[in-house]
CSV table of C-alpha atoms in Angstrom, one decimal:
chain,number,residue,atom,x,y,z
A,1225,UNK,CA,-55.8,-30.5,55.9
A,1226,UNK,CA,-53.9,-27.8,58.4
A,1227,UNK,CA,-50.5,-28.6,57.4
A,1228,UNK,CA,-51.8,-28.4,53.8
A,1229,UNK,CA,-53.0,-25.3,54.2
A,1230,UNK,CA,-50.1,-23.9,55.8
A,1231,UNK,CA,-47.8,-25.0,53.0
A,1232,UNK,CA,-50.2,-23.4,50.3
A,1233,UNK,CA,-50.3,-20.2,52.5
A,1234,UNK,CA,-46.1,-20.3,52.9
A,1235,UNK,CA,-45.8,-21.1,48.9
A,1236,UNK,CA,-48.3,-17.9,48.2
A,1237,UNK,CA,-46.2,-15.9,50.5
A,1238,UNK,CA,-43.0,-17.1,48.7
A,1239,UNK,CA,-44.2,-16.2,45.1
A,1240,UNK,CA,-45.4,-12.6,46.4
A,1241,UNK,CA,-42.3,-11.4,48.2
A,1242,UNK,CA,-40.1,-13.1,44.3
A,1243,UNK,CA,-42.7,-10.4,42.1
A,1244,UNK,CA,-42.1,-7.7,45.2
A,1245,UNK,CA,-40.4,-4.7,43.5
A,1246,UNK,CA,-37.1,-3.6,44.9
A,1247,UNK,CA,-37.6,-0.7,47.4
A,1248,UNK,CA,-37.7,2.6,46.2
A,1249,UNK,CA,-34.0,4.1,44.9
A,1250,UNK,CA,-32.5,0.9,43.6
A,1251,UNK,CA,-31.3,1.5,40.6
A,1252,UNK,CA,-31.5,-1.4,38.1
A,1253,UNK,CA,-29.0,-3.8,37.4
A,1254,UNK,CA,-26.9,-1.9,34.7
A,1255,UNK,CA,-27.0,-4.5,31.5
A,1256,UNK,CA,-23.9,-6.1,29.7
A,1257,UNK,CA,-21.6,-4.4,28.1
A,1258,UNK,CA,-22.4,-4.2,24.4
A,1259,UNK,CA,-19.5,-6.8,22.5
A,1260,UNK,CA,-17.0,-4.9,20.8
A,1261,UNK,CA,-16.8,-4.4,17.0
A,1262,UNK,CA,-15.2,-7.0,14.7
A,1263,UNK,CA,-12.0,-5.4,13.4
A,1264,UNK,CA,-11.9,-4.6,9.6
A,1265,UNK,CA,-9.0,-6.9,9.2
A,1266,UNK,CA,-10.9,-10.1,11.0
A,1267,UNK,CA,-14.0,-10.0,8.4
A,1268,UNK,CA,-15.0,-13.3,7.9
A,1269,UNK,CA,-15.7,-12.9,4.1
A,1270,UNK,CA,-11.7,-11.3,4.0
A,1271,UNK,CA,-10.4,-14.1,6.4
A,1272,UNK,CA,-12.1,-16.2,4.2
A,1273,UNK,CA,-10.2,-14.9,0.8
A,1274,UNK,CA,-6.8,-15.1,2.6
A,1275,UNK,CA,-7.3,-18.5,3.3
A,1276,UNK,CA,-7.6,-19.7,0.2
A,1277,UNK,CA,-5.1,-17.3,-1.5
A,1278,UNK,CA,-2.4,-18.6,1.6
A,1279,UNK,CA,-3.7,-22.5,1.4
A,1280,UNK,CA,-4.0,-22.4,-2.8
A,1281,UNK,CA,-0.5,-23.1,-4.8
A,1282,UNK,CA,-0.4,-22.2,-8.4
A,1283,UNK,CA,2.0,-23.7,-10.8
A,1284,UNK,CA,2.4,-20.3,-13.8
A,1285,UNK,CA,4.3,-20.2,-16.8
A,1286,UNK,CA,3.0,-17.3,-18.8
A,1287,UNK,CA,5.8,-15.7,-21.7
A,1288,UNK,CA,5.1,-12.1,-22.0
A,1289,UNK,CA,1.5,-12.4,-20.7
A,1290,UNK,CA,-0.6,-9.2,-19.9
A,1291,UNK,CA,-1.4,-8.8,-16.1
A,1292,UNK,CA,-4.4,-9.6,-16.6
A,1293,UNK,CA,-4.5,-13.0,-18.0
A,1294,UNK,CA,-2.2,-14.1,-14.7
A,1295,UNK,CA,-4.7,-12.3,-12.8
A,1296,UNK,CA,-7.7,-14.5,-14.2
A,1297,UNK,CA,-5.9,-17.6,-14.2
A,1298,UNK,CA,-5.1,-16.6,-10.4
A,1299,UNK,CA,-8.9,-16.3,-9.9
A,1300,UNK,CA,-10.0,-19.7,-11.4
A,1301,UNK,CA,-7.1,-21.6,-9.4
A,1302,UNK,CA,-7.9,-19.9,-6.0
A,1303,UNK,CA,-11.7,-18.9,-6.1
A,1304,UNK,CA,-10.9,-15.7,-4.9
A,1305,UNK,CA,-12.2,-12.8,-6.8
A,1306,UNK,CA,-8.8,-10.9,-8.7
A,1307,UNK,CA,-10.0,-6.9,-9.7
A,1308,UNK,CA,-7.1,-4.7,-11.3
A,1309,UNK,CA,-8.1,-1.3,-10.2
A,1310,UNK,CA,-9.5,1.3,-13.0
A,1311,UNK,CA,-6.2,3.5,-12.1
A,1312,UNK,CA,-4.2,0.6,-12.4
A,1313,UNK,CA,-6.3,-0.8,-15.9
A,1314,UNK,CA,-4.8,3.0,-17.2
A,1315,UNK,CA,-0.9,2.8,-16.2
A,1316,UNK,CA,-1.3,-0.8,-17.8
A,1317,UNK,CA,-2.8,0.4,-21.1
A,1318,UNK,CA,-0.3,2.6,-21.9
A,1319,UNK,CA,2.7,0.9,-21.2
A,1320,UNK,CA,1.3,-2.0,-22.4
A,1321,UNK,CA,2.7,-4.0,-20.1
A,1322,UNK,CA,3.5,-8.1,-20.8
A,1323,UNK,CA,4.8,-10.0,-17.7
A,1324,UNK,CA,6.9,-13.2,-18.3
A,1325,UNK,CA,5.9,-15.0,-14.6
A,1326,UNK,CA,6.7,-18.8,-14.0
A,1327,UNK,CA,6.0,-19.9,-10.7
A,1328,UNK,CA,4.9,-22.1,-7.7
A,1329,UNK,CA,3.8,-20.2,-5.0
A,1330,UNK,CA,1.0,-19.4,-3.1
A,1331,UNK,CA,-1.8,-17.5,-4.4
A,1332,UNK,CA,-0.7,-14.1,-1.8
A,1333,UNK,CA,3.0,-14.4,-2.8
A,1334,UNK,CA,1.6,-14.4,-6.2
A,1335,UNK,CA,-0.3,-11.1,-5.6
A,1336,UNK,CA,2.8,-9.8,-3.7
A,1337,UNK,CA,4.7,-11.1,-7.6
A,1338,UNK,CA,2.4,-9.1,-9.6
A,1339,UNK,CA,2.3,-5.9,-7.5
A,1340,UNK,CA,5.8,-5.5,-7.4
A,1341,UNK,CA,6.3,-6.5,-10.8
A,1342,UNK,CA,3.7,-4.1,-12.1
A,1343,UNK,CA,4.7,-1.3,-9.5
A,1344,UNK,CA,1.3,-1.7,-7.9
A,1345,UNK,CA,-0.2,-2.3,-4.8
A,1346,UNK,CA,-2.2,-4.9,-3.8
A,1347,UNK,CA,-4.9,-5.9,-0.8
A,1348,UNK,CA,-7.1,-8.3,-0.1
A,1349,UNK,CA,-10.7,-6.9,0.8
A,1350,UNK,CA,-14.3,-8.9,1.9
A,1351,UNK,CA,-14.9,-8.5,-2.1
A,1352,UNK,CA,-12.0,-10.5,-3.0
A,1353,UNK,CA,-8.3,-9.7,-4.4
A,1354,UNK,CA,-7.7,-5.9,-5.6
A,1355,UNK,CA,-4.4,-4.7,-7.6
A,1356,UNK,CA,-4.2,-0.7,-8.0
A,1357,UNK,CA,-1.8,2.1,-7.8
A,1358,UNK,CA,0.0,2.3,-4.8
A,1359,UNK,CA,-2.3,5.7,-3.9
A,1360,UNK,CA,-5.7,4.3,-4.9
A,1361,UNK,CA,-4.7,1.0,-2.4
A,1362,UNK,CA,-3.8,3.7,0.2
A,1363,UNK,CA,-7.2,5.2,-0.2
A,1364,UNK,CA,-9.3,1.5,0.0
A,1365,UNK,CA,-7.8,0.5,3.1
A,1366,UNK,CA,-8.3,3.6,4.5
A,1367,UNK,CA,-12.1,3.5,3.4
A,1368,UNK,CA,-12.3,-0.1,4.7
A,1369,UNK,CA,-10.3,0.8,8.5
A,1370,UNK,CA,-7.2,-1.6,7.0
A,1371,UNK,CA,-4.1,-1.1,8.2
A,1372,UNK,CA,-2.1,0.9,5.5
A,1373,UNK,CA,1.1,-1.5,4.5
A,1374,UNK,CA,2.5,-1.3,1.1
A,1375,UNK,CA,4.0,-4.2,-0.9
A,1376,UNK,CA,7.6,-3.9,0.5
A,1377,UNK,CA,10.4,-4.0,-2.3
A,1378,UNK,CA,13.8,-4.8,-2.3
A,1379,UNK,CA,16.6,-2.7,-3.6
A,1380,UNK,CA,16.8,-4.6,-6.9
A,1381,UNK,CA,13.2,-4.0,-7.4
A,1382,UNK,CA,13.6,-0.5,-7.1
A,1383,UNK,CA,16.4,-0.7,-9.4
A,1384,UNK,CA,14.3,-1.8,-12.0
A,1385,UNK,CA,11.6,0.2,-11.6
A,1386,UNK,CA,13.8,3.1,-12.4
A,1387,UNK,CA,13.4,2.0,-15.6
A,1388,UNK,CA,10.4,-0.2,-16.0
A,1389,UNK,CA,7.6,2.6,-14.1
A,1390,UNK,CA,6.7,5.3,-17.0
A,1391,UNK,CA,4.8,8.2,-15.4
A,1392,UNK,CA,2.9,11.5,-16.9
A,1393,UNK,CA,2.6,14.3,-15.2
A,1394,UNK,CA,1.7,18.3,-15.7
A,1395,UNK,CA,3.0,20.7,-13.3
A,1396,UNK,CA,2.2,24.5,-13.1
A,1397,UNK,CA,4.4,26.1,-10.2
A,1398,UNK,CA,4.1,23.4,-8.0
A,1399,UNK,CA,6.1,22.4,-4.9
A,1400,UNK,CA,8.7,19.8,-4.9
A,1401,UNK,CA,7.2,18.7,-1.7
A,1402,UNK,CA,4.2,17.9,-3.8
A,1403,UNK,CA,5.9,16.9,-6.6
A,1404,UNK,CA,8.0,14.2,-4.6
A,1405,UNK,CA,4.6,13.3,-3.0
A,1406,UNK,CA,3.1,12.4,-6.2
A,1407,UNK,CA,6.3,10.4,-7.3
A,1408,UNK,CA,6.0,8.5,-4.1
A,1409,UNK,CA,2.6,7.9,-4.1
A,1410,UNK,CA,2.5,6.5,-7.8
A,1411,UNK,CA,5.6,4.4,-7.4
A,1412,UNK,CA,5.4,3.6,-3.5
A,1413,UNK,CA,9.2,4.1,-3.4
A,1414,UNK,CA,9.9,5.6,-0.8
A,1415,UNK,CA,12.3,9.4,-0.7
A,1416,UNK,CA,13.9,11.0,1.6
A,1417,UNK,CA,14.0,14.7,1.1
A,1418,UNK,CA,18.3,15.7,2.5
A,1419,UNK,CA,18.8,19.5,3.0
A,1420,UNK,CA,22.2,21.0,3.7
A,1421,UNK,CA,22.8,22.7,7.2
A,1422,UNK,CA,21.6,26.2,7.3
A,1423,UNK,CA,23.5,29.2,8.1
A,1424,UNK,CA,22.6,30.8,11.3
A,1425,UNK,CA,21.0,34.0,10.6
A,1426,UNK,CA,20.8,32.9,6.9
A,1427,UNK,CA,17.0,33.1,5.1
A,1428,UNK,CA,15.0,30.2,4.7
A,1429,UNK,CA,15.9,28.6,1.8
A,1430,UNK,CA,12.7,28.9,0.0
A,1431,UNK,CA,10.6,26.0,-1.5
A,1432,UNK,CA,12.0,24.8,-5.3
A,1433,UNK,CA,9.0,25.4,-7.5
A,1434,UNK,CA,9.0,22.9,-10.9
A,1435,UNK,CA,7.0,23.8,-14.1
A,1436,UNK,CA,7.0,20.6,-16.2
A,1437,UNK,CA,5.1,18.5,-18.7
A,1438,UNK,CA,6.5,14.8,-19.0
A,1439,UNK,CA,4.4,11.9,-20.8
A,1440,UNK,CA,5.1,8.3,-20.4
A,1441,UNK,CA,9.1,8.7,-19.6
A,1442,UNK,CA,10.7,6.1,-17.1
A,1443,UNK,CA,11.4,7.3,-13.7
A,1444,UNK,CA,15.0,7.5,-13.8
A,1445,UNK,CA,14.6,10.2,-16.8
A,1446,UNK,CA,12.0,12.1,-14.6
A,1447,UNK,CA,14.2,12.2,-11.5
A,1448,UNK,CA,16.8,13.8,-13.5
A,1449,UNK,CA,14.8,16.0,-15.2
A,1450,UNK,CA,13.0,17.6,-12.3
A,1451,UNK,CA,16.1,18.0,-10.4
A,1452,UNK,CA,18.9,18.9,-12.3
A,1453,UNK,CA,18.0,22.3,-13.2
A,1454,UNK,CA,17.7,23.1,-9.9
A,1455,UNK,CA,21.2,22.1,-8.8
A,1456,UNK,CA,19.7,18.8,-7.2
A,1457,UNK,CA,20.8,15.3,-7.4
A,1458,UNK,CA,19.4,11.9,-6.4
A,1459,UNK,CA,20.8,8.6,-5.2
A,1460,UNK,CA,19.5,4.7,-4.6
A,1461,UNK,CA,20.8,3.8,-1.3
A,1462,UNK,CA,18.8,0.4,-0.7
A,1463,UNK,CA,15.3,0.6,-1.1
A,1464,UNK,CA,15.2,4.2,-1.1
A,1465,UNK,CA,15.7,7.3,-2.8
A,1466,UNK,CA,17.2,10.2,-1.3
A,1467,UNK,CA,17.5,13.2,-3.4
A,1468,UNK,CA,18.9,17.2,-2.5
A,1469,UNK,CA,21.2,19.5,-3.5
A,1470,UNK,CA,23.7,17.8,-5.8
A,1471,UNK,CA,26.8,18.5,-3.1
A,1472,UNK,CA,24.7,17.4,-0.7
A,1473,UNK,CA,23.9,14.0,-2.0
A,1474,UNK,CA,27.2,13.9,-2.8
A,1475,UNK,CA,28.2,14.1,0.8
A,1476,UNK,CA,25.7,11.5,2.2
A,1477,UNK,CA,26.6,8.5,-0.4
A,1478,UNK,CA,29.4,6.6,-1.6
A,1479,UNK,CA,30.3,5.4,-4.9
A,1480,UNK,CA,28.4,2.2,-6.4
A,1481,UNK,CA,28.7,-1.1,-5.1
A,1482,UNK,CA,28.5,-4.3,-7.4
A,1483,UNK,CA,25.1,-4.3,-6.8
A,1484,UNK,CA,24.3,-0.4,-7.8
A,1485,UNK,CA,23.0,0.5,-4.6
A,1486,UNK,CA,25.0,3.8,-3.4
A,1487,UNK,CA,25.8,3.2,0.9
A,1488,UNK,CA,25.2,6.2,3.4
A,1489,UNK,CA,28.5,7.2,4.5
């Protein structure tokens, strides 16, 4: 009975000193770090889509098809939700765009097809598959923390997009900073601006100013238009544009290869 009591008086004093606060001026232990945020780009809803658009091959043969057909037949083959933006819906209704697209390929490197072929953007969101203009795609993944990474084209693309991508625009005294902004934006072609070497002690050349209406005219014809009558010129060299004064394109390229790309010197 003594050693049981001593045991039951040890266990009491075990369980008090366990419940005894620490002294005074302990701080707490400080709790776990929070986990951090799930990157935009690892949704699991968007992971999800990609997946099936990388794992899903389509076979295609569509003559003279309108995007949207290709982009519905896309949708019922990978079960990935296909959206052509409202901006994009617009460019397509008035140039009444028909694709002729035969294919096996993944569902993305169809997307990649149909953007370049369209001169659109694509991007593949939590709610599914979207194709817009190259500025409204900017403005998505921006909204949704994406990385921004356009459709990348190669210089024959651009070379027919000179031709295939009809554009409007109004212009009232406007830059040709801005005006080259716009171009680059609704094409996502990319242009470089070249300026001529400036005259020590010579003014600032000041800012070209265009006043233009254009509707629906390839971009070729609006190139030359914009620039000519200010004594500029523009160029293809690659996947890119360059355009400035006309002696000073002149300067930077060389005549045509086979291929119609002009080469930097």
């Amino acid at each position: 009975m003594r050693l049981f009591a001593s045991c039951l008086l040890l266990a009491l004093a075990s369980a008090a000193a366990a419940q005894t606060p620490p002294p005074s001026g302990t701080p707490p232990p400080a709790p776990p770090p929070p986990a951090p945020a799930p990157k935009p780009e690892d949704d699991p809803q968007r992971v999800a889509h990609l997946r099936a658009l990388d794992g899903t091959v389509v076979h295609f043969d569509f003559r003279r098809a309108p995007l949207e057909d290709i982009t519905a037949a896309l949708q019922a083959a990978t079960k990935v939700p296909v959206r052509i933006g409202d901006a994009a819906a617009k460019v397509l209704a008035r140039r009444k765009l028909k694709l002729r697209y035969t294919a096996d390929r993944t569902g993305k490197q169809v997307l990649e097809d149909l953007a370049k072929a369209a001169a659109l953007d694509m991007e593949v969101t939590p709610d599914g598959a979207v194709l817009d203009t190259p500025r409204e795609v900017k403005k998505l993944r921006k909204q949704l923390g994406l990385a921004t990474k356009q459709v990348e084209l190669t210089g024959d693309e651009v070379e027919r997009l000179l031709d295939s991508k009809r554009l409007s625009l109004v212009c009232r005294e406007r830059t040709l900073a801005l005006v080259l902004t716009f171009l680059r934006d609704e094409t996502g072609i990319r242009i470089v601006r070249l300026e001529g070497e400036q005259v020590d002690g010579a003014p600032d050349r000041p800012e070209p100013k265009l006043t233009h209406t254009i509707t629906d005219e390839p971009l070729r014809s609006i190139l030359d238009q914009l620039l000519k009558p200010l004594g500029w010129a523009w160029a293809r060299q690659g996947t890119v544009l360059v355009v400035g004064p006309a002696e000073v394109v002149a300067a930077h390229v060389e005549p045509e290869e086979e291929d119609g790309a002009a080469v930097p010197r």
